[in-house]
PDB file of C-alpha atoms in Angstrom:
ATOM      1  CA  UNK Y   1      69.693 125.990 104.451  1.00 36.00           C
ATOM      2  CA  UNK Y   2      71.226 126.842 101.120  1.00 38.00           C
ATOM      3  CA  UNK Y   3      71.505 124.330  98.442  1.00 39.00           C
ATOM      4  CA  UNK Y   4      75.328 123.658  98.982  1.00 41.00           C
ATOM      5  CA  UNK Y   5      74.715 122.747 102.466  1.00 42.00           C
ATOM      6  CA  UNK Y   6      71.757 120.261 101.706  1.00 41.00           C
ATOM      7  CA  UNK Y   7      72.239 116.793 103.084  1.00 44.00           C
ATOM      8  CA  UNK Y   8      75.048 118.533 104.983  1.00 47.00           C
ATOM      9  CA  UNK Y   9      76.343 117.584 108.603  1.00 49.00           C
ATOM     10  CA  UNK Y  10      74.588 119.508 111.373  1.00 48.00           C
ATOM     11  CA  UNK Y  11      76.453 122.243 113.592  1.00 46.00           C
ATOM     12  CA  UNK Y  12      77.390 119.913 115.838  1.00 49.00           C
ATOM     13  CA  UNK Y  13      79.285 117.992 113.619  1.00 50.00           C
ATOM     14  CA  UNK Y  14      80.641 121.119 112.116  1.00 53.00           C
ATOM     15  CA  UNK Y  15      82.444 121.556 115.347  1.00 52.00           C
ATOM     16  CA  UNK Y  16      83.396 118.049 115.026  1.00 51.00           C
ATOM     17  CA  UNK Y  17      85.033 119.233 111.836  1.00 56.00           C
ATOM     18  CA  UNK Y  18      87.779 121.078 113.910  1.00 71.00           C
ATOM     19  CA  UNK Y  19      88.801 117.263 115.575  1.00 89.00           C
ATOM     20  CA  UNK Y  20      91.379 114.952 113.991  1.00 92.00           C
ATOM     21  CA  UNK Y  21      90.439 111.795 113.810  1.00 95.00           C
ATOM     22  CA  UNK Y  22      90.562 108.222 112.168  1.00 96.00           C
ATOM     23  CA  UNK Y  23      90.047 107.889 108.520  1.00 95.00           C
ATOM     24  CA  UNK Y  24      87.530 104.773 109.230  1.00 94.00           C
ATOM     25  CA  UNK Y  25      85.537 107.590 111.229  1.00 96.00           C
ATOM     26  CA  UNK Y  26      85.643 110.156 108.582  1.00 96.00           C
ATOM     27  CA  UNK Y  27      84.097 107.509 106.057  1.00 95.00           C
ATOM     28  CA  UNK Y  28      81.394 106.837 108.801  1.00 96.00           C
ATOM     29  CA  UNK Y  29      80.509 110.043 109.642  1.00 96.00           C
ATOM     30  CA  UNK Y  30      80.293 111.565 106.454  1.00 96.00           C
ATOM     31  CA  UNK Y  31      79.515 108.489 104.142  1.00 95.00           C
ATOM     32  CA  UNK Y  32      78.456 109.190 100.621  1.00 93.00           C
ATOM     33  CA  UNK Y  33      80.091 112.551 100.844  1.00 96.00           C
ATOM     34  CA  UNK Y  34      82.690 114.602  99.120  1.00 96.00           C
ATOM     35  CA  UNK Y  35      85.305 114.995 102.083  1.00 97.00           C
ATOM     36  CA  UNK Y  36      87.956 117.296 102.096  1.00 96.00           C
ATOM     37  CA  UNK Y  37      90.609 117.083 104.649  1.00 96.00           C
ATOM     38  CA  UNK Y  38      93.971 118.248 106.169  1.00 95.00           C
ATOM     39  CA  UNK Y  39      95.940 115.262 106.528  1.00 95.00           C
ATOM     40  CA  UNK Y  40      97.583 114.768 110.206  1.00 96.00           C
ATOM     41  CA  UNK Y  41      99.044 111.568 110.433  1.00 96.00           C
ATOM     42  CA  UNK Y  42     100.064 108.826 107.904  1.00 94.00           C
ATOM     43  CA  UNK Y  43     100.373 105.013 107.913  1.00 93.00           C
ATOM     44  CA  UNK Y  44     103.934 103.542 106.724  1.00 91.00           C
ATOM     45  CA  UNK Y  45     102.528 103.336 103.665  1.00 90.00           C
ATOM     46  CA  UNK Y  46     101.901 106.998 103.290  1.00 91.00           C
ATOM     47  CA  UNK Y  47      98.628 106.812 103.354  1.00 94.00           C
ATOM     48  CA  UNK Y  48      96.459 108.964 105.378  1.00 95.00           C
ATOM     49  CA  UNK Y  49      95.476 107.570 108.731  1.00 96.00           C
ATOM     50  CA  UNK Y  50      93.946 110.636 110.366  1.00 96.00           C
ATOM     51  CA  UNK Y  51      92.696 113.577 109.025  1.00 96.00           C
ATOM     52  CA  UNK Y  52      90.554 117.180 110.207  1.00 96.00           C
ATOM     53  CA  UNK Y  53      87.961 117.827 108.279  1.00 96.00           C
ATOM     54  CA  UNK Y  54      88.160 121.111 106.242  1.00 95.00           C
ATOM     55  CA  UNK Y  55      84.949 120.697 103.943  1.00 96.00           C
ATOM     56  CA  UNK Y  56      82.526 118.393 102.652  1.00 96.00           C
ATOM     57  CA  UNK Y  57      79.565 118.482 100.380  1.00 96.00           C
ATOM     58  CA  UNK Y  58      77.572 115.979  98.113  1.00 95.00           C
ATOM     59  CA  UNK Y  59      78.762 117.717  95.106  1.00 95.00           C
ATOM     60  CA  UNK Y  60      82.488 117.744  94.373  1.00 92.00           C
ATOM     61  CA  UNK Y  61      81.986 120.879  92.036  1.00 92.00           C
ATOM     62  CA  UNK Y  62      80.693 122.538  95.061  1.00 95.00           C
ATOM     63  CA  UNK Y  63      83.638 121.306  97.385  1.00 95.00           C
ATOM     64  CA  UNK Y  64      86.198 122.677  95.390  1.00 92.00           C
ATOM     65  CA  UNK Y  65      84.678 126.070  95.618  1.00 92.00           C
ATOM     66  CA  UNK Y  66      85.236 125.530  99.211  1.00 94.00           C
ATOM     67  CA  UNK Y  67      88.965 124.751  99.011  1.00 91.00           C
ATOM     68  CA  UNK Y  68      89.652 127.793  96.247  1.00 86.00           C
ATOM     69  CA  UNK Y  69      92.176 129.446  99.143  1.00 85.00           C
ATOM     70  CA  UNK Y  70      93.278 125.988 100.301  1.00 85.00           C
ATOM     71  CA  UNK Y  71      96.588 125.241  99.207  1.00 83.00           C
ATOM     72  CA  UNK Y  72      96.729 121.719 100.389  1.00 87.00           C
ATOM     73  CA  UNK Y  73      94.063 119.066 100.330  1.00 91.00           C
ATOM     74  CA  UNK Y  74      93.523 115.685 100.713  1.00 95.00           C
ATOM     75  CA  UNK Y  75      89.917 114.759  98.775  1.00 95.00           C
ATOM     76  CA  UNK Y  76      87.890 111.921  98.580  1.00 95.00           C
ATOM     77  CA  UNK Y  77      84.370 110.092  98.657  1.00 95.00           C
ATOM     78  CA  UNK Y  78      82.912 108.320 101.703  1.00 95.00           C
ATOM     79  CA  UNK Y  79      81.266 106.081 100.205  1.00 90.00           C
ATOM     80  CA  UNK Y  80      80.709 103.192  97.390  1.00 85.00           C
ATOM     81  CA  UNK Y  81      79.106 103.851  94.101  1.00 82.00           C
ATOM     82  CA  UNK Y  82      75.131 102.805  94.044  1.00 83.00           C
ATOM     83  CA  UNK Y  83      75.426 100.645  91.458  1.00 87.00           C
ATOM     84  CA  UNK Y  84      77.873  98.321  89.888  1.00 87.00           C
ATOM     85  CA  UNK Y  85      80.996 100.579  88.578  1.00 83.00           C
ATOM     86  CA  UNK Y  86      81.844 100.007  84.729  1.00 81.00           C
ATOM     87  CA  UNK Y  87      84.645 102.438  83.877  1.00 74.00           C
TER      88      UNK Y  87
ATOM     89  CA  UNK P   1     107.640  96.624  97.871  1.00 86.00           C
ATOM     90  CA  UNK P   2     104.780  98.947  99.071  1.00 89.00           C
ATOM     91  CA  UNK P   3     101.426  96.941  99.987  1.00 92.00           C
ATOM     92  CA  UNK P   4      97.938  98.644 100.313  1.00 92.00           C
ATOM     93  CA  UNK P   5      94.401  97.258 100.765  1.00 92.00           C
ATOM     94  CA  UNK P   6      91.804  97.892  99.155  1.00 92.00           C
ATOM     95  CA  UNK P   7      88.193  97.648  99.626  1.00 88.00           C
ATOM     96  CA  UNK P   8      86.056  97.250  96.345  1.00 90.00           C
ATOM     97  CA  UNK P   9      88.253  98.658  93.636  1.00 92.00           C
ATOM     98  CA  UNK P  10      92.119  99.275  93.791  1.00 94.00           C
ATOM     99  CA  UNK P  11      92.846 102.208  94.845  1.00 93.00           C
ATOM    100  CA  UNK P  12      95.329 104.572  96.552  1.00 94.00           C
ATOM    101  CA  UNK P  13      95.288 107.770  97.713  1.00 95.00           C
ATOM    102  CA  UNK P  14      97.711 110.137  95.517  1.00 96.00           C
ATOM    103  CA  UNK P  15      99.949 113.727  96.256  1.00 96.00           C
ATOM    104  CA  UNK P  16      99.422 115.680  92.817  1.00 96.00           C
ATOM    105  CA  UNK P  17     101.961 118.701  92.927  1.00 96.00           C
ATOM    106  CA  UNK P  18     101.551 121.502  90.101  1.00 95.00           C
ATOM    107  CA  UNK P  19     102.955 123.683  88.570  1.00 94.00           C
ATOM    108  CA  UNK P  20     102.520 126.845  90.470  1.00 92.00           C
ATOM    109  CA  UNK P  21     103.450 124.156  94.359  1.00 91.00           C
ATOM    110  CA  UNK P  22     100.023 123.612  94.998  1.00 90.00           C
ATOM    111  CA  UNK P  23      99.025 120.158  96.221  1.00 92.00           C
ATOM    112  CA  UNK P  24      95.820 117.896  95.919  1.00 94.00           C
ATOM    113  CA  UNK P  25      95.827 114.438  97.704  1.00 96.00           C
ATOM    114  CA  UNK P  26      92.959 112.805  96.211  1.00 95.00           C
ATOM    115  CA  UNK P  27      91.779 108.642  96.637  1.00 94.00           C
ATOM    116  CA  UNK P  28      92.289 107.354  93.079  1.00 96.00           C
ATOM    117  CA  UNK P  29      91.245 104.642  91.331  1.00 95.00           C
ATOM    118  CA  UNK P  30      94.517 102.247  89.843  1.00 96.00           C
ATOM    119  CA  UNK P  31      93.441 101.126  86.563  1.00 95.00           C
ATOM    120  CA  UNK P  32      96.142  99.550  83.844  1.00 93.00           C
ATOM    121  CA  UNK P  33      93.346  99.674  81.204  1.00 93.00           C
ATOM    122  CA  UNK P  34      93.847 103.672  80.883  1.00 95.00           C
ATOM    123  CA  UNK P  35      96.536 104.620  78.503  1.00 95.00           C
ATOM    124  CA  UNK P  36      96.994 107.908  80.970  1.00 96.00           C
ATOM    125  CA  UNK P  37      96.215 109.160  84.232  1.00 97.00           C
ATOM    126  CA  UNK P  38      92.904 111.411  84.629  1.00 97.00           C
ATOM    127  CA  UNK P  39      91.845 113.924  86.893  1.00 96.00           C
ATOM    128  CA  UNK P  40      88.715 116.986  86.997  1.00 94.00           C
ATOM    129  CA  UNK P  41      89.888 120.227  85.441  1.00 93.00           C
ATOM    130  CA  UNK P  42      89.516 122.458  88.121  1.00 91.00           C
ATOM    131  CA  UNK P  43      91.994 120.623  90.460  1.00 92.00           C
ATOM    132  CA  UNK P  44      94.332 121.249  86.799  1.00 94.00           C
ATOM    133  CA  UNK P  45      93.659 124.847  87.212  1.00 92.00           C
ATOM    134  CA  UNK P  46      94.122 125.249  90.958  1.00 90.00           C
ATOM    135  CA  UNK P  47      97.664 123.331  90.265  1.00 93.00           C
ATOM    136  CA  UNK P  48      98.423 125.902  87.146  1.00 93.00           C
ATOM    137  CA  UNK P  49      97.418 124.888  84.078  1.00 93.00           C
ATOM    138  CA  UNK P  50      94.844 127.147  83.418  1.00 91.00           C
ATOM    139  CA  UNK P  51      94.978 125.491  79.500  1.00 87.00           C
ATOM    140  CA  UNK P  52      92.722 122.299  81.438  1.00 87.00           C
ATOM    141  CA  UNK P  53      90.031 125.164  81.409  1.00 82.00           C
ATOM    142  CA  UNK P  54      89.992 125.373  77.802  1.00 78.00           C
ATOM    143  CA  UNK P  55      86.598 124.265  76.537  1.00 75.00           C
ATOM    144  CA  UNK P  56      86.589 126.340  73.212  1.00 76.00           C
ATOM    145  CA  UNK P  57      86.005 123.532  70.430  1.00 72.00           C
ATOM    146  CA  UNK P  58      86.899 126.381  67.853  1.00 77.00           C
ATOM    147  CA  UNK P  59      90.180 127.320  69.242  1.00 78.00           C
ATOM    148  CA  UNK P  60      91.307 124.552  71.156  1.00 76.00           C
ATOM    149  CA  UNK P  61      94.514 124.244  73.170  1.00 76.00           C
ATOM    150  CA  UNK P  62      97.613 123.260  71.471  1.00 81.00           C
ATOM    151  CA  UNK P  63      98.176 120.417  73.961  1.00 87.00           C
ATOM    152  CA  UNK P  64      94.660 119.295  73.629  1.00 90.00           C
ATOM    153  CA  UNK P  65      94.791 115.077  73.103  1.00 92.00           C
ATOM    154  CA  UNK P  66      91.841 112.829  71.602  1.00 92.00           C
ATOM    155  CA  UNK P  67      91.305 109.293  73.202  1.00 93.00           C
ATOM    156  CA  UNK P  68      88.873 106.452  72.833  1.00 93.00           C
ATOM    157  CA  UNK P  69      87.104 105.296  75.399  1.00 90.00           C
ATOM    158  CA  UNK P  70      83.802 103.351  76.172  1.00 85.00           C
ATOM    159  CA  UNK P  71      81.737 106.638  75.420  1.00 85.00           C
ATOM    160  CA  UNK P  72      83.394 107.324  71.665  1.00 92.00           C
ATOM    161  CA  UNK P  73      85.948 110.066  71.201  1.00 94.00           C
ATOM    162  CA  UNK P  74      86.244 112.771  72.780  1.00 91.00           C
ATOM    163  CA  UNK P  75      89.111 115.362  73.621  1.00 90.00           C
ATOM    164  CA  UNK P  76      91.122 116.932  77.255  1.00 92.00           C
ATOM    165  CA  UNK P  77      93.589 118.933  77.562  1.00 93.00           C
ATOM    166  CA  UNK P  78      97.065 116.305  78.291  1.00 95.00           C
ATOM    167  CA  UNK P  79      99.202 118.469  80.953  1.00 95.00           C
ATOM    168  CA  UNK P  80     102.289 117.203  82.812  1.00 96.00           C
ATOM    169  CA  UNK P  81     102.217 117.134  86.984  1.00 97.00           C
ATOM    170  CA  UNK P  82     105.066 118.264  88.012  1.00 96.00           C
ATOM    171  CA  UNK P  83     105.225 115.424  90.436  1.00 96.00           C
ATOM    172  CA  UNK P  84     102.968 112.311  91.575  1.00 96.00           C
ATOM    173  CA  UNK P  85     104.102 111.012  94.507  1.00 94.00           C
ATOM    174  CA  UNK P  86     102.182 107.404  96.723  1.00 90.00           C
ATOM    175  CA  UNK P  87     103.622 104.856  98.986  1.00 87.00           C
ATOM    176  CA  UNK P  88     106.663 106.709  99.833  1.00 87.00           C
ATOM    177  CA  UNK P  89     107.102 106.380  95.540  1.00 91.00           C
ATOM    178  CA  UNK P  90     107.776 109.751  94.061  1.00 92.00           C
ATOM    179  CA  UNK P  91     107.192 110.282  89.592  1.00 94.00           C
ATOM    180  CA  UNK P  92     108.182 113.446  88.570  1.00 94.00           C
ATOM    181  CA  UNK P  93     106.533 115.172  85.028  1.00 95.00           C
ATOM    182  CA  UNK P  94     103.682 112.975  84.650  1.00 96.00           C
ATOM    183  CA  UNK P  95     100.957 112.790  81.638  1.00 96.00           C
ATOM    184  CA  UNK P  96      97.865 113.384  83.009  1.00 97.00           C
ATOM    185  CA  UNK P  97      94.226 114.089  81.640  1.00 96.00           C
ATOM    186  CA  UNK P  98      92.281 117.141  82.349  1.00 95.00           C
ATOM    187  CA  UNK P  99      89.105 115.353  82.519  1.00 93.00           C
ATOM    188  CA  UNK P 100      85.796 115.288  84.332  1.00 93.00           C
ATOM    189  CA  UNK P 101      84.663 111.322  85.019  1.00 92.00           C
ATOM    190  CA  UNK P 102      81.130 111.279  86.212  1.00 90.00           C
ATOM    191  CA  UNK P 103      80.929 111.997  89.906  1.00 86.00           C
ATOM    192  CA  UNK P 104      78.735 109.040  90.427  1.00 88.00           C
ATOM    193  CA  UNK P 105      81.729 107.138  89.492  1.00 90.00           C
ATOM    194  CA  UNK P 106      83.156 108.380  93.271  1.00 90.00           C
ATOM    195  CA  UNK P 107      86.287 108.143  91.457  1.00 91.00           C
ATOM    196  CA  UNK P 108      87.602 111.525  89.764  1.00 90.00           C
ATOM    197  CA  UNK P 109      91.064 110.479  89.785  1.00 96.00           C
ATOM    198  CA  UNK P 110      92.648 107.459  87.473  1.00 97.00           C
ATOM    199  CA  UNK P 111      96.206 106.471  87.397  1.00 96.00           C
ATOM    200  CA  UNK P 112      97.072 104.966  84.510  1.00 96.00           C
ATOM    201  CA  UNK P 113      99.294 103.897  82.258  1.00 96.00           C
ATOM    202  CA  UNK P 114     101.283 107.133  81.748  1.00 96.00           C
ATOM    203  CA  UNK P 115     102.617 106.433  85.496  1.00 96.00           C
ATOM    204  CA  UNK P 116     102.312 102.551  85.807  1.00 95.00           C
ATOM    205  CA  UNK P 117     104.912 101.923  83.389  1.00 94.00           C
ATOM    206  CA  UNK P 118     106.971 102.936  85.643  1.00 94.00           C
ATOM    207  CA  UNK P 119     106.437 100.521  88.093  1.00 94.00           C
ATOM    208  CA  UNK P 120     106.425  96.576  88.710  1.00 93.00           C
ATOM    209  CA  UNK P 121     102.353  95.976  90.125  1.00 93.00           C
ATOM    210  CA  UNK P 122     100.276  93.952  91.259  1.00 95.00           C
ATOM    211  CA  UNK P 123      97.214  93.468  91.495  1.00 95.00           C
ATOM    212  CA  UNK P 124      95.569  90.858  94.160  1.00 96.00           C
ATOM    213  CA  UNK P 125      91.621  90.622  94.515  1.00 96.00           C
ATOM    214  CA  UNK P 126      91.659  87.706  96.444  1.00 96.00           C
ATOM    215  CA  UNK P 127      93.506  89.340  99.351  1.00 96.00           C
ATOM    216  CA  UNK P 128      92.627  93.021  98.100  1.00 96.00           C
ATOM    217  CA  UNK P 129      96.253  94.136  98.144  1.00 96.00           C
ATOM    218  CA  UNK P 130      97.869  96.337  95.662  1.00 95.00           C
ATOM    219  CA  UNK P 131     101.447  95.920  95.551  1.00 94.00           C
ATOM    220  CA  UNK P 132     104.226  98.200  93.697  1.00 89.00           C
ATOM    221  CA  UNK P 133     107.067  95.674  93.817  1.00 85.00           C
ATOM    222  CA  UNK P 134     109.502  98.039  92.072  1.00 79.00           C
ATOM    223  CA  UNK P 135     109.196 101.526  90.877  1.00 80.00           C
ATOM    224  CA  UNK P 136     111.856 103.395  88.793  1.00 80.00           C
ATOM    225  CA  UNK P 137     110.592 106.642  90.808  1.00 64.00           C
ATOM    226  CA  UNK P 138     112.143 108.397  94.555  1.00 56.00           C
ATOM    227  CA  UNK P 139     112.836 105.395  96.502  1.00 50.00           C
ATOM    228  CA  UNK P 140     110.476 104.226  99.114  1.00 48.00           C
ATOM    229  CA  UNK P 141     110.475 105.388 102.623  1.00 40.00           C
TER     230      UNK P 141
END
């Protein structure tokens, strides 16, 4: 296991990366991640609703390097900060 | 008037459209405290504006900006997106920030005031909706 893939979702789940499905799912399966993914279907609001996975990593330096030939991304975290946010 | 919810923090996910047609969606955090939008340098440079990339403190860029902010001063490149686009909303040439917020944040995108003047918001915590109740943007969907 290399050090971008630590913490990483196992092979199954890799295949799972291939499925579209619900946002709420994404942030479950891959909470306190950097998620990458190709956007499928939107709410009325715009607003992604489903999504296929294309990358993920605990580092978003590192998921970037994944998505250097992707053209279009949508990219977020799964997850809440671990302590109280003051921005 | 566009309506999203919100969990902790408001926040919406956001199309960011460069230079060169590239596009990054990313979930970002809507804060009217930030006199511009922010977001990491290397989604600058995969949109084309390679200038974001410009750390040299000798030789800086020409559109380099300082700002103030909780940490002291400090200095980004300021680089207009050739389009920002939410909630159906669409803001062309918008002042962002090439700048890297700590990743334990979870937040690496900020839209602030540089695009919020443009719009009529609100901001409810007890229901955790964020409304736009006008924009001067694309019309809504």
């Amino acid at each position: 296991m290399t050090s971008s893939t630590v913490g990483s979702v196992d092979a199954d789940d890799e295949e799972a990366q291939a499925v579209d499905i619900e946002l709420a799912e994404i942030f479950r399966r891959y909470k306190d991640r950097w998620v990458a993914i190709a956007v499928t279907k939107r709410d009325k609001n715009m607003q992604p609703a489903r999504g296929t996975v294309i990358a993920d990593d605990a580092d978003r330096y590192r998921l970037r390097q994944k998505l250097i030939s992707t053209k279009e991304a949508c990219i977020f975290f799964a997850g809440e900060p671990q302590y109280p946010l003051l921005l | 008037m566009v309506e999203f919810s919100f969990r902790t923090f408001p926040e919406v996910f956001v199309g960011l459209k460069g230079r060169n047609g590239g596009v990054r969606e990313c979930s970002a955090l809507v804060d009217p405290c930030s006199e511009y939008c922010i977001m990491p340098k290397v989604d600058a440079y995969a949109l084309g504006y390679p200038e974001a990339a410009n750390d040299d403190p000798v030789t800086p860029a020409d559109n380099t900006l300082t700002y103030t902010s909780f940490d002291g001063y400090g200095k980004a490149a300021l680089i207009g997106i050739a389009e920002v686009s939410f909630g159906g909303f669409s803001f062309p040439n918008i002042d962002f920030l090439a700048l890297d917020l700590p990743q334990v944040t979870m937040f690496d995108v900020v839209i602030g005031r540089s695009l919020l003047k443009f719009t009529k918001l609100e901001i409810d915590y007890l229901t955790r909706t964020l409304r736009i109740v006008e924009a001067k943007g694309g019309a809504a969907d």
